[in-house]
PDB file of C-alpha atoms (C1' of nucleotides) in Angstrom:
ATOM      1  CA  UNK A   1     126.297-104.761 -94.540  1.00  0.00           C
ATOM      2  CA  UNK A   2     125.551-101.288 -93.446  1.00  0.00           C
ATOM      3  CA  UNK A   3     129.214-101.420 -92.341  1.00  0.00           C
ATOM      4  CA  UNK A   4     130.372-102.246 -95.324  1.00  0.00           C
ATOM      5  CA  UNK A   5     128.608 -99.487 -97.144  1.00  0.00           C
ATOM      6  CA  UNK A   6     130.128 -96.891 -95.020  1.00  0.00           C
ATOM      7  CA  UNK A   7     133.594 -98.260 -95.719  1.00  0.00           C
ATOM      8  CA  UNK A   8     132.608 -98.122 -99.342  1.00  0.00           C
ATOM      9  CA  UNK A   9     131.867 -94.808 -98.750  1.00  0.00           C
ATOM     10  CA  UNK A  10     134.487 -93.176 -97.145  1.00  0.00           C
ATOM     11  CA  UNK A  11     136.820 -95.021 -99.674  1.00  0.00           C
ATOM     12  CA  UNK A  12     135.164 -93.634-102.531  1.00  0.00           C
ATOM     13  CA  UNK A  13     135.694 -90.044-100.723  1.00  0.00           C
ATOM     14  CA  UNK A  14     139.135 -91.183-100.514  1.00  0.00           C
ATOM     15  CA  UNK A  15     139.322 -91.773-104.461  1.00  0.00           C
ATOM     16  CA  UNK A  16     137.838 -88.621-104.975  1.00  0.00           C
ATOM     17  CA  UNK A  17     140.229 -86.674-103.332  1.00  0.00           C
ATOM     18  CA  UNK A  18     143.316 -88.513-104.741  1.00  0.00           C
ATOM     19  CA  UNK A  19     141.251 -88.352-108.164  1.00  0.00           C
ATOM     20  CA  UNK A  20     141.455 -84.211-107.768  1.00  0.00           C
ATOM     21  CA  UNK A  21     145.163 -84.307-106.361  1.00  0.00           C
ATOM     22  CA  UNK A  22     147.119 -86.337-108.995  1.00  0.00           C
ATOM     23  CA  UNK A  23     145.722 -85.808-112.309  1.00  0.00           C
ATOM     24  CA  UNK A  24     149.407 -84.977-112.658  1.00  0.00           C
ATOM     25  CA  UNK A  25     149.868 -88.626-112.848  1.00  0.00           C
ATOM     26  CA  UNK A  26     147.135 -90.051-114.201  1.00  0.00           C
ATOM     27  CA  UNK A  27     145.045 -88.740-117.049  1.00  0.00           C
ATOM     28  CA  UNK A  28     143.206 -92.144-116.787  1.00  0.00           C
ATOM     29  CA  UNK A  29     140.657 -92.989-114.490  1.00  0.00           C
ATOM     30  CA  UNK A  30     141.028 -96.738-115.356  1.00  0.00           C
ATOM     31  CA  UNK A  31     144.475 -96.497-114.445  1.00  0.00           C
ATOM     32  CA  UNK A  32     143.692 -95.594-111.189  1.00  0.00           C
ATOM     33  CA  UNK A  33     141.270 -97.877-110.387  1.00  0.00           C
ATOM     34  CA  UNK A  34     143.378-100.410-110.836  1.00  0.00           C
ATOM     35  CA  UNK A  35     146.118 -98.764-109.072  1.00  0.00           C
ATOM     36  CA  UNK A  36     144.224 -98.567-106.310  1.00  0.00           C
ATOM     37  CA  UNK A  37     142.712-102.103-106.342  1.00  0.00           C
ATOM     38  CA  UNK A  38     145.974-103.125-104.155  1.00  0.00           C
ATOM     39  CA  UNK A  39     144.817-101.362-101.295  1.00  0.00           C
ATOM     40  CA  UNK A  40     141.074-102.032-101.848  1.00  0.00           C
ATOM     41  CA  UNK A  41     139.040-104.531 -99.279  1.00  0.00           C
ATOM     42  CA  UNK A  42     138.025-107.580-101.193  1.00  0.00           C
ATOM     43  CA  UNK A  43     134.314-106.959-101.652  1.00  0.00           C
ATOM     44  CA  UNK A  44     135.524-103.480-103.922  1.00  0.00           C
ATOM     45  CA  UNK A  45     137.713-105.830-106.156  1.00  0.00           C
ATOM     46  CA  UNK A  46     134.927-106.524-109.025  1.00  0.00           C
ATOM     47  CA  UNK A  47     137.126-106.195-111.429  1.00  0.00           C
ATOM     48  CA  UNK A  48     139.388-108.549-110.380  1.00  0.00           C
ATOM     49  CA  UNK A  49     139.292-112.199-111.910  1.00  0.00           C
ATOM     50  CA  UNK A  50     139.910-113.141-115.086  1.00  0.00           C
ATOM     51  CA  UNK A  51     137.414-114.271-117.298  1.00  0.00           C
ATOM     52  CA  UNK A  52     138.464-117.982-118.290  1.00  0.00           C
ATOM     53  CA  UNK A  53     135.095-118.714-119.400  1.00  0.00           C
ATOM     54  CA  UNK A  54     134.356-121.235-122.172  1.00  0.00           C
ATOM     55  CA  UNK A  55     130.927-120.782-124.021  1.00  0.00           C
ATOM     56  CA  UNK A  56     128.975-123.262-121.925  1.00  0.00           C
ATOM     57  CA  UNK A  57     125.286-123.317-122.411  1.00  0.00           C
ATOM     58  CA  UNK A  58     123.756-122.003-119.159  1.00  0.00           C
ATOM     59  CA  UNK A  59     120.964-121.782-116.837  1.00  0.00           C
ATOM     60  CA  UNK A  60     117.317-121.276-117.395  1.00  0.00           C
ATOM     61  CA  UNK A  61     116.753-121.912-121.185  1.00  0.00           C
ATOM     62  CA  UNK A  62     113.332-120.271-122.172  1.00  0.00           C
ATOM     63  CA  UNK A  63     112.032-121.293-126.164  1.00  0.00           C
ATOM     64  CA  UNK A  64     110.143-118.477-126.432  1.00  0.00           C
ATOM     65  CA  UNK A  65     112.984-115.855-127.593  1.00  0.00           C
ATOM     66  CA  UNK A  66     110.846-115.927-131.098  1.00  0.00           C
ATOM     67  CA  UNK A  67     110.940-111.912-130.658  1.00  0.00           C
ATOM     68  CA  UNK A  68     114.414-111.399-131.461  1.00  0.00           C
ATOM     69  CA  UNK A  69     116.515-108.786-132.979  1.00  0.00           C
ATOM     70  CA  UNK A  70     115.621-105.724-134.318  1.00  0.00           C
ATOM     71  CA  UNK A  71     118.105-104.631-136.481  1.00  0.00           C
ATOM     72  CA  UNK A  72     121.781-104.986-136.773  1.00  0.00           C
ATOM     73  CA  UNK A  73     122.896-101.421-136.688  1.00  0.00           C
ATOM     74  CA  UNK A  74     124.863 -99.825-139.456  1.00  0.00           C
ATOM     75  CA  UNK A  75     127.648 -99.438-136.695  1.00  0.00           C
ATOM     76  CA  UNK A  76     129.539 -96.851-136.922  1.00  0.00           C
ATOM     77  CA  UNK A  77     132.091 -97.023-133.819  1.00  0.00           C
ATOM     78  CA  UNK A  78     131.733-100.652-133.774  1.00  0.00           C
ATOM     79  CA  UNK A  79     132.562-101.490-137.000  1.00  0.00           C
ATOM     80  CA  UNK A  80     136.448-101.861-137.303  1.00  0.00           C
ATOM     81  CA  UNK A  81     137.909-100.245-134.049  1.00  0.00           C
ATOM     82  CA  UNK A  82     136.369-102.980-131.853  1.00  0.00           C
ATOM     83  CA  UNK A  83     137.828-105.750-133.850  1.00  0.00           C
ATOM     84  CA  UNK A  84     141.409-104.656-133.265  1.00  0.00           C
ATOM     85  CA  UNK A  85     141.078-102.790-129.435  1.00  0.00           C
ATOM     86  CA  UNK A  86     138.557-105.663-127.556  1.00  0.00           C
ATOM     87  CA  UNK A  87     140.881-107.775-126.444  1.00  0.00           C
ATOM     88  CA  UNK A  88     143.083-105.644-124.308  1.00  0.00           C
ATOM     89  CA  UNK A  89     139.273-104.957-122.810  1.00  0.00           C
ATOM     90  CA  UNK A  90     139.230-108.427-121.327  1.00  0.00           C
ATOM     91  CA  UNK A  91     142.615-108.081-119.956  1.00  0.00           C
ATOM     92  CA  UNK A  92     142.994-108.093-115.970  1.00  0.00           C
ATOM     93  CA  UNK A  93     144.692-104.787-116.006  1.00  0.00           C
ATOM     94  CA  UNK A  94     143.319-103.055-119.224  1.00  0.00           C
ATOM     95  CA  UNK A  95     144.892 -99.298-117.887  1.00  0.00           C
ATOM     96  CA  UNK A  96     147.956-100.463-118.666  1.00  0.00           C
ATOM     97  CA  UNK A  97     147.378 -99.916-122.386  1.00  0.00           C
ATOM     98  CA  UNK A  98     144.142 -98.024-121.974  1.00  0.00           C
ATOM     99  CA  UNK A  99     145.989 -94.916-120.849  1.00  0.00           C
ATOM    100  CA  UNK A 100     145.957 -92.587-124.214  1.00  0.00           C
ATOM    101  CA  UNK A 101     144.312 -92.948-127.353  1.00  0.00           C
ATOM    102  CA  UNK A 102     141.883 -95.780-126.122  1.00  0.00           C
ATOM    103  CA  UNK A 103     138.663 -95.764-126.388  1.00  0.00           C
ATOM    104  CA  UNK A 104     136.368 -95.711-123.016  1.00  0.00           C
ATOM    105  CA  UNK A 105     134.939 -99.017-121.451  1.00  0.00           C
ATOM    106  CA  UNK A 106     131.323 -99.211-122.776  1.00  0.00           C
ATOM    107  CA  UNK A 107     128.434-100.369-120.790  1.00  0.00           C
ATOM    108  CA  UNK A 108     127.767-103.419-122.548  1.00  0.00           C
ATOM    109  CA  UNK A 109     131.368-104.079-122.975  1.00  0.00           C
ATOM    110  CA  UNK A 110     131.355-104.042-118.966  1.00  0.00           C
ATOM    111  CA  UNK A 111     128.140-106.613-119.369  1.00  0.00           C
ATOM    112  CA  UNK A 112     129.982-109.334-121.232  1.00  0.00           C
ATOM    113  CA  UNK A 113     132.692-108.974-118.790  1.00  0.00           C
ATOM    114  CA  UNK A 114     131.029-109.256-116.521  1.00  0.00           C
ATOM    115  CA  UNK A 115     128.537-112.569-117.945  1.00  0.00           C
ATOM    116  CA  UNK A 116     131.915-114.370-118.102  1.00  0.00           C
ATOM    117  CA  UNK A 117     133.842-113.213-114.809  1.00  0.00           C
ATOM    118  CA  UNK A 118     132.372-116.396-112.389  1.00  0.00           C
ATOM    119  CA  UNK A 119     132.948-113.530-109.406  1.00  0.00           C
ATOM    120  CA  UNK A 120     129.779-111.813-111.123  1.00  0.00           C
ATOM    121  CA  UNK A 121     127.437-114.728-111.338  1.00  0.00           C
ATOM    122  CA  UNK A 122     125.239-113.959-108.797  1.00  0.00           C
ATOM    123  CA  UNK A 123     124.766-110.177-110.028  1.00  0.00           C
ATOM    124  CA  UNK A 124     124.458-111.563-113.992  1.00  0.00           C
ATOM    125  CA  UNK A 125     123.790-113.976-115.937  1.00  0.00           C
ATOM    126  CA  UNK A 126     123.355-115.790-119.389  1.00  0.00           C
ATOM    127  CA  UNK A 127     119.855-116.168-119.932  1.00  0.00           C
ATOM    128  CA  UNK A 128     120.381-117.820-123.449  1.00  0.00           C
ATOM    129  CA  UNK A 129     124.382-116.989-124.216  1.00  0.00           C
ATOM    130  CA  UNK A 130     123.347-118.483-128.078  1.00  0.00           C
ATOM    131  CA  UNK A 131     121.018-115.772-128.158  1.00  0.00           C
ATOM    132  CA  UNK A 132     122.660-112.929-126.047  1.00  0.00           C
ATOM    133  CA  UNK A 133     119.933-112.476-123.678  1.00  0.00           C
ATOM    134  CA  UNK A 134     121.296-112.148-120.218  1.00  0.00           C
ATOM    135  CA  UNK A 135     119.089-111.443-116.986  1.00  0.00           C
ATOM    136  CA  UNK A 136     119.900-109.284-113.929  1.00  0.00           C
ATOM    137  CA  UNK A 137     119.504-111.149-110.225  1.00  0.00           C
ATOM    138  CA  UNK A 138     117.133-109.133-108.668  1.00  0.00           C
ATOM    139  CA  UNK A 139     119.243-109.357-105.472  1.00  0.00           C
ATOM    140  CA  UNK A 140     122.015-108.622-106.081  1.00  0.00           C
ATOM    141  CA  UNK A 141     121.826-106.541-109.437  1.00  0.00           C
ATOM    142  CA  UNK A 142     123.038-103.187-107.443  1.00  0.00           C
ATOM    143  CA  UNK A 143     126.086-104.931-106.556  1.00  0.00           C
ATOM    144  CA  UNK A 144     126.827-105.022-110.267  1.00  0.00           C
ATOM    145  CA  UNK A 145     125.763-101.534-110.728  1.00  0.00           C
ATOM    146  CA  UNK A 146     128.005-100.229-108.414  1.00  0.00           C
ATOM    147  CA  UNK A 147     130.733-102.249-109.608  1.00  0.00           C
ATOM    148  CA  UNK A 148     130.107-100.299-112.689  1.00  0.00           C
ATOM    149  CA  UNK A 149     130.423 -97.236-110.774  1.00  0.00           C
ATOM    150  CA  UNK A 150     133.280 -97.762-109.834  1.00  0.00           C
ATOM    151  CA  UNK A 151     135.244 -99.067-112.540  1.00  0.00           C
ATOM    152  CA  UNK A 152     133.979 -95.760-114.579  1.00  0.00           C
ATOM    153  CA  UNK A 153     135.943 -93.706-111.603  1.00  0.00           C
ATOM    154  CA  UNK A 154     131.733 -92.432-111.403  1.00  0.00           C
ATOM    155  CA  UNK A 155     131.901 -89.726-108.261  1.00  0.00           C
ATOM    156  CA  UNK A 156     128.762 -91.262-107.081  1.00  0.00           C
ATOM    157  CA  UNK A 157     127.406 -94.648-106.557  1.00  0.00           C
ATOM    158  CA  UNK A 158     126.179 -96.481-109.513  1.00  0.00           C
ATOM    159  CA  UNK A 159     122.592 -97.618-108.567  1.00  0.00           C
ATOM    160  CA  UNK A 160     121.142-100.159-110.637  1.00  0.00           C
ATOM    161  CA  UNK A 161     118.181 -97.927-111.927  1.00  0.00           C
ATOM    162  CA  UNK A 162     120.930 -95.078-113.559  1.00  0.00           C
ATOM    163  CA  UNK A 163     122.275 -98.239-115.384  1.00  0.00           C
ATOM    164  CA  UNK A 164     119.224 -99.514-116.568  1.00  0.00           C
ATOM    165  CA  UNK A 165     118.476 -95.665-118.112  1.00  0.00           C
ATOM    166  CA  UNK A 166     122.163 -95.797-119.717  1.00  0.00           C
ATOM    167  CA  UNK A 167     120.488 -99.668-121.152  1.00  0.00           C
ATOM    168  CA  UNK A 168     117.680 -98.093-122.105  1.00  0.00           C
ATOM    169  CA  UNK A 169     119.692 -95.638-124.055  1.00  0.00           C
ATOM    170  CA  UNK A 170     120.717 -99.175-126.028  1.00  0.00           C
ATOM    171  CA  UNK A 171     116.708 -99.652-127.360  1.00  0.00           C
ATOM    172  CA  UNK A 172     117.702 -96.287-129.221  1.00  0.00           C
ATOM    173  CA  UNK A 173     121.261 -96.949-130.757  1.00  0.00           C
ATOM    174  CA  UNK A 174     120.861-100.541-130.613  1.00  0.00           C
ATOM    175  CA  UNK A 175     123.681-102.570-128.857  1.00  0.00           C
ATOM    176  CA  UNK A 176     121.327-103.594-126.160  1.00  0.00           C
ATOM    177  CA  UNK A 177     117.490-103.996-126.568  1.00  0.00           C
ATOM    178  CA  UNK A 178     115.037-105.172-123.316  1.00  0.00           C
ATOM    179  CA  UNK A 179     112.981-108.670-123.908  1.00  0.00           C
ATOM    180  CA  UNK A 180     109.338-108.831-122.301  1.00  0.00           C
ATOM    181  CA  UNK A 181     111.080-110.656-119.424  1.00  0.00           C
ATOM    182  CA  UNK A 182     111.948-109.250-116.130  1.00  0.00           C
ATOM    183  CA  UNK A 183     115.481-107.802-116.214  1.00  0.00           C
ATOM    184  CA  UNK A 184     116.095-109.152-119.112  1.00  0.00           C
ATOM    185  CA  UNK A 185     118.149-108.294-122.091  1.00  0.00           C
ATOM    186  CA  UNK A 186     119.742-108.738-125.187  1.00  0.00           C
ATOM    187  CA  UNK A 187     122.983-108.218-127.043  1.00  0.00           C
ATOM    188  CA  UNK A 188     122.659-107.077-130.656  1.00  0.00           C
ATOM    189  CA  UNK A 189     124.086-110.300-132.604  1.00  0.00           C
ATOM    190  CA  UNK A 190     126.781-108.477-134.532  1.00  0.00           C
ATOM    191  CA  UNK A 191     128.256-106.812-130.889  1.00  0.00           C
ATOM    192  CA  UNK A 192     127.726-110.324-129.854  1.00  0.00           C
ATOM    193  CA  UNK A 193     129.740-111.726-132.020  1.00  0.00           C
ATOM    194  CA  UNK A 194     132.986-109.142-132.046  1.00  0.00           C
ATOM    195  CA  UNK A 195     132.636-109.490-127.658  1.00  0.00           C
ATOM    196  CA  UNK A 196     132.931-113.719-128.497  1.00  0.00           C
ATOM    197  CA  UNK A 197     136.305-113.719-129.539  1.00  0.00           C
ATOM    198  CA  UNK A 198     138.319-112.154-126.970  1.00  0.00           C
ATOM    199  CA  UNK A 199     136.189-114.062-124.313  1.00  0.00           C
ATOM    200  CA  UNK A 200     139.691-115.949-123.463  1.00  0.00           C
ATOM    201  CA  UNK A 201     141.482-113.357-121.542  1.00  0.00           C
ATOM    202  CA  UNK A 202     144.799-112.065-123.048  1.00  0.00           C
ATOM    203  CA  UNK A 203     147.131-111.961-120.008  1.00  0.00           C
ATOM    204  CA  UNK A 204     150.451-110.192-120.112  1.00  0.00           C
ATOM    205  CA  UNK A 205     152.043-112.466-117.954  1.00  0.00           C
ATOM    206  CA  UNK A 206     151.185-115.865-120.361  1.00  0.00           C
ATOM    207  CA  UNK A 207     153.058-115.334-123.099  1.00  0.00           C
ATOM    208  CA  UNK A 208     151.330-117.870-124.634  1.00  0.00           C
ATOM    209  CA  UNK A 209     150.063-116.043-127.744  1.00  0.00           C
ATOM    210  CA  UNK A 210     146.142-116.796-128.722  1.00  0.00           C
ATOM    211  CA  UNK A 211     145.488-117.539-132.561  1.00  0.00           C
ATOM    212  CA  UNK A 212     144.282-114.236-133.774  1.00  0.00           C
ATOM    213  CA  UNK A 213     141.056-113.504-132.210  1.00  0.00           C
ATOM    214  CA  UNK A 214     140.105-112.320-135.527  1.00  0.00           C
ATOM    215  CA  UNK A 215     140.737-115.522-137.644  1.00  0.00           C
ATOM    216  CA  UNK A 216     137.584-116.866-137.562  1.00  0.00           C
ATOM    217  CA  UNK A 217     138.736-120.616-135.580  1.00  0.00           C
ATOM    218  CA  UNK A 218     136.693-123.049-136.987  1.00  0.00           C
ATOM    219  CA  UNK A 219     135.581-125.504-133.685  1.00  0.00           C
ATOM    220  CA  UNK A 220     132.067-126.387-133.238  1.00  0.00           C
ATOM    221  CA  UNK A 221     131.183-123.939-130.396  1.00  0.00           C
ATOM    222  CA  UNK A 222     131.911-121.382-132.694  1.00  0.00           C
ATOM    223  CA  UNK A 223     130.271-123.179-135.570  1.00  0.00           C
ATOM    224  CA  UNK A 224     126.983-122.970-133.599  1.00  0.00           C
ATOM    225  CA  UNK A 225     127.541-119.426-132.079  1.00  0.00           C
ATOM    226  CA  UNK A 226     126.939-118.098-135.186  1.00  0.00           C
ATOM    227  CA  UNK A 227     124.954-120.383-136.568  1.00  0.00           C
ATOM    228  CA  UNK A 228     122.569-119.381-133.261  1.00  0.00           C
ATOM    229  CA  UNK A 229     122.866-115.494-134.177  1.00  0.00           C
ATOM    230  CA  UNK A 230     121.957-115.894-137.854  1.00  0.00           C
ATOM    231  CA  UNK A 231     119.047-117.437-136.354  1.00  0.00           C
ATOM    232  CA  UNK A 232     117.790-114.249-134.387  1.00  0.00           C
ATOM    233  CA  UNK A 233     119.236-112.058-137.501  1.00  0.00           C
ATOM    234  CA  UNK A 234     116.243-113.911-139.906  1.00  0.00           C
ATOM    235  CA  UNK A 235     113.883-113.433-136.680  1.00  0.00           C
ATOM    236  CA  UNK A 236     114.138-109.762-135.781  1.00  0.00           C
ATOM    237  CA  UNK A 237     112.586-108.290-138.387  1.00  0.00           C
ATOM    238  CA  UNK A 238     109.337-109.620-136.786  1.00  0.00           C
ATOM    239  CA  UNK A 239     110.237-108.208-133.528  1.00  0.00           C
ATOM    240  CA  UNK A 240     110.865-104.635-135.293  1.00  0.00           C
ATOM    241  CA  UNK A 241     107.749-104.601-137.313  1.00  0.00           C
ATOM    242  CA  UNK A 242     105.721-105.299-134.321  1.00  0.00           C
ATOM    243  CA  UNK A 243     107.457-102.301-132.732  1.00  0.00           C
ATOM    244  CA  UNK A 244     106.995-100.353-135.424  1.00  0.00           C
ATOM    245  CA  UNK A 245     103.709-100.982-135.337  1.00  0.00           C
ATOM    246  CA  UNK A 246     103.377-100.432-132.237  1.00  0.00           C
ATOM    247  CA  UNK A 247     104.906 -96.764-132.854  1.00  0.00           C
ATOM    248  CA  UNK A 248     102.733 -95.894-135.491  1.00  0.00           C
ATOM    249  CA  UNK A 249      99.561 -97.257-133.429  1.00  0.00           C
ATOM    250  CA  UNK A 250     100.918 -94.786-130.587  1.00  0.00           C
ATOM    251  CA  UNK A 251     101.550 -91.890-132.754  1.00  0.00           C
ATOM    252  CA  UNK A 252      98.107 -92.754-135.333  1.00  0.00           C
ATOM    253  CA  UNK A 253      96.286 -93.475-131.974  1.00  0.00           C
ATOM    254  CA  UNK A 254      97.170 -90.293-130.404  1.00  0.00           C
ATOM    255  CA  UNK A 255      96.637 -87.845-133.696  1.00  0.00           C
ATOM    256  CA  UNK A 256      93.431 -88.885-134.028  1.00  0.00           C
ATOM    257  CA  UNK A 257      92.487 -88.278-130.531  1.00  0.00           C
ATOM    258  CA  UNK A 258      94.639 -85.126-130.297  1.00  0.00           C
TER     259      UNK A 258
ATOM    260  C1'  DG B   1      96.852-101.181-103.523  1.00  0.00           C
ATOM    261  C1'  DT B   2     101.880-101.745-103.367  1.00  0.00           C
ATOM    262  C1'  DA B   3     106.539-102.470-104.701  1.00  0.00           C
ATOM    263  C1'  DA B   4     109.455-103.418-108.224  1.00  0.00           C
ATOM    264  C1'  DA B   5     110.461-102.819-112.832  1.00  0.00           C
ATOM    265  C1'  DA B   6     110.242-100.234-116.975  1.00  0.00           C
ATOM    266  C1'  DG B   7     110.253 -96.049-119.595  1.00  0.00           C
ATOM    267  C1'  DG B   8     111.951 -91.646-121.047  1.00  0.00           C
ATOM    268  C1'  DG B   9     112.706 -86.320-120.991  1.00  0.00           C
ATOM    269  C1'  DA B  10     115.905 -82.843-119.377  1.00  0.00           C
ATOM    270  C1'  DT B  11     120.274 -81.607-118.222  1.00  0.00           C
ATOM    271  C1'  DG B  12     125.119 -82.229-116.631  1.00  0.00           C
ATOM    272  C1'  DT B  13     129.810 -84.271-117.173  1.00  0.00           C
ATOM    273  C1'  DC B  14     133.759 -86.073-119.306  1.00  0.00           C
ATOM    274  C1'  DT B  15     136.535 -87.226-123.111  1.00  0.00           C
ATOM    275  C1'  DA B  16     138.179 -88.004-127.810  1.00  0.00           C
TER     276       DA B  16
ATOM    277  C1'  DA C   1     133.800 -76.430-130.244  1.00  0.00           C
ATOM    278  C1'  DT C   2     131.501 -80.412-130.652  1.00  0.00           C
ATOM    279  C1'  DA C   3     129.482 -84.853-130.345  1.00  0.00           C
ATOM    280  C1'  DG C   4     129.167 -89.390-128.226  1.00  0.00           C
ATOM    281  C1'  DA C   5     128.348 -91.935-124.171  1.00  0.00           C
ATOM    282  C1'  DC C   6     126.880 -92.025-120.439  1.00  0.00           C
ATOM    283  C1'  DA C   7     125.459 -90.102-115.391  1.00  0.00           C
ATOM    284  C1'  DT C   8     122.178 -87.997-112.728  1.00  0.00           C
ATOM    285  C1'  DC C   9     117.653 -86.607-111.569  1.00  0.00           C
ATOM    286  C1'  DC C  10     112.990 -87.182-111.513  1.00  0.00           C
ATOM    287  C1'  DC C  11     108.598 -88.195-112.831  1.00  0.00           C
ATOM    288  C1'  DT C  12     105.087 -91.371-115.120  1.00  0.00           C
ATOM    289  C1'  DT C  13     103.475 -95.820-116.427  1.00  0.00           C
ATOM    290  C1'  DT C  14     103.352-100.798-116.393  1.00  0.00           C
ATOM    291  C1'  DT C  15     103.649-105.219-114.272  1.00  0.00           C
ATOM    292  C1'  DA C  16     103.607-108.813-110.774  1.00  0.00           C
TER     293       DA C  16
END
DNA sequence: GTAAAAGGGATGTCTA
DNA sequence: ATAGACATCCCTTTTA
């Protein structure tokens, strides 16, 4: 609604200029997102529901994921920090803790949120959750995008194809890598599997403690999950030569015509 | 041919 | 001061 996007608007002048006035307050643009969420019209909550998700199997299933994973980076950020700080990522209210000394929301951390937040399923989805690859809806992918926006504090609107250059950034460093199909993507294994765990959302108000996320839980979901992601770790090394190939056929290709 | 999607260089911004 | 992780812009190429 044209409406709607003029509302958006003028709110996220509004942010802006409580964003300059009380960094007094808040060193933490998360924080004030979620501050602000109380006064917010419904369609700006994205953030907002929890992610109760269990690992079903989902939509379209496509057999042809034989291109798999290049590479399971050598990880340097990834490697122990994520284990002990993704959870409180998941949470409803993550500024809470997120204020100092946290590490920033990541792009694909935002993704898996978002695969397993039910509010978000016409924006994302699973394409093969056992593989990571997750698809875009066409429609309604600039919703997500601007959702993005937003919970990054962005000044201006998150549009769908800024995203897609930040995912495209991923090819390079690895957490994310494009498949052949049309908005299509898919998770590195090993970030895969460290986003898996805390897919039950730690709440604050239910005490109810989870068995550490860490502690590998032995059920048969699991038991497949990684069973599944061994599978594209034996597989990518076809996908990477052909890329590499691919590189040196560009770079032989265009020496000898240079 | 056209629109949507994909790709990537250059540069700016923010934060740890 | 610096580097990582985008964000923004913008232009080219590929695909449906």
């Amino acid at each position: 609604l044209p409406l709607d996007n003029d509302i958006n608007q003028n709110f996220q002048d509004a942010i802006d200029v409580i964003q300059q006035h009380s960094n007094y307050f808040y060193d933490d643009s998360d924080y004030m997102y979620y501050e602000t969420l109380g006064t917010q019209q419904p369609s700006l909550q994205c953030q907002m529901s929890c992610c109760l998700v269990t690992h079903s199997s989902d939509v379209p299933t496509f057999k042809d994921m034989s291109q798999t994973w290049p590479q399971v980076m050598p990880d340097i950020s990834l490697g122990h920090s994520l284990q002990s700080e993704s959870p409180h990522v998941y949470s409803v209210s993550p500024a809470r803790k997120n204020s100092r000394g946290r590490k920033k929301l990541r792009l694909y951390e935002y993704l898996h949120e978002a695969l397993n937040d039910p509010n978000m399923g016409d924006t994302i989805q699973w394409t093969d959750s056992g593989n990571g690859t997750f698809h875009f809806i066409s429609k309604n992918k600039e919703r997500l995008a601007k959702c993005w926006g937003q919970r990054k504090g962005n000044r201006k609107t998150m549009t769908y194809q800024k995203m897609a250059r930040a995912l495209r950034n991923y090819s390079r460093t690895g957490e994310i890598m494009k498949v052949r199909r049309k908005l299509t993507y898919q998770f590195n294994p090993d970030i895969l599997n460290k986003l898996a765990p805390a897919q039950v959302c730690q709440h604050e108000f239910h005490a109810q403690a989870q068995p550490q996320p860490q502690q590998p839980q032995q059920n048969f979901s699991e038991q497949s999950y990684s069973e599944s992601s061994a599978a594209d770790w034996s597989s990518w090394y076809g996908h990477y030569q052909v890329q590499e190939e691919y590189h040196l056929n560009a770079g032989f290709t265009s020496h000898s015509l240079a």
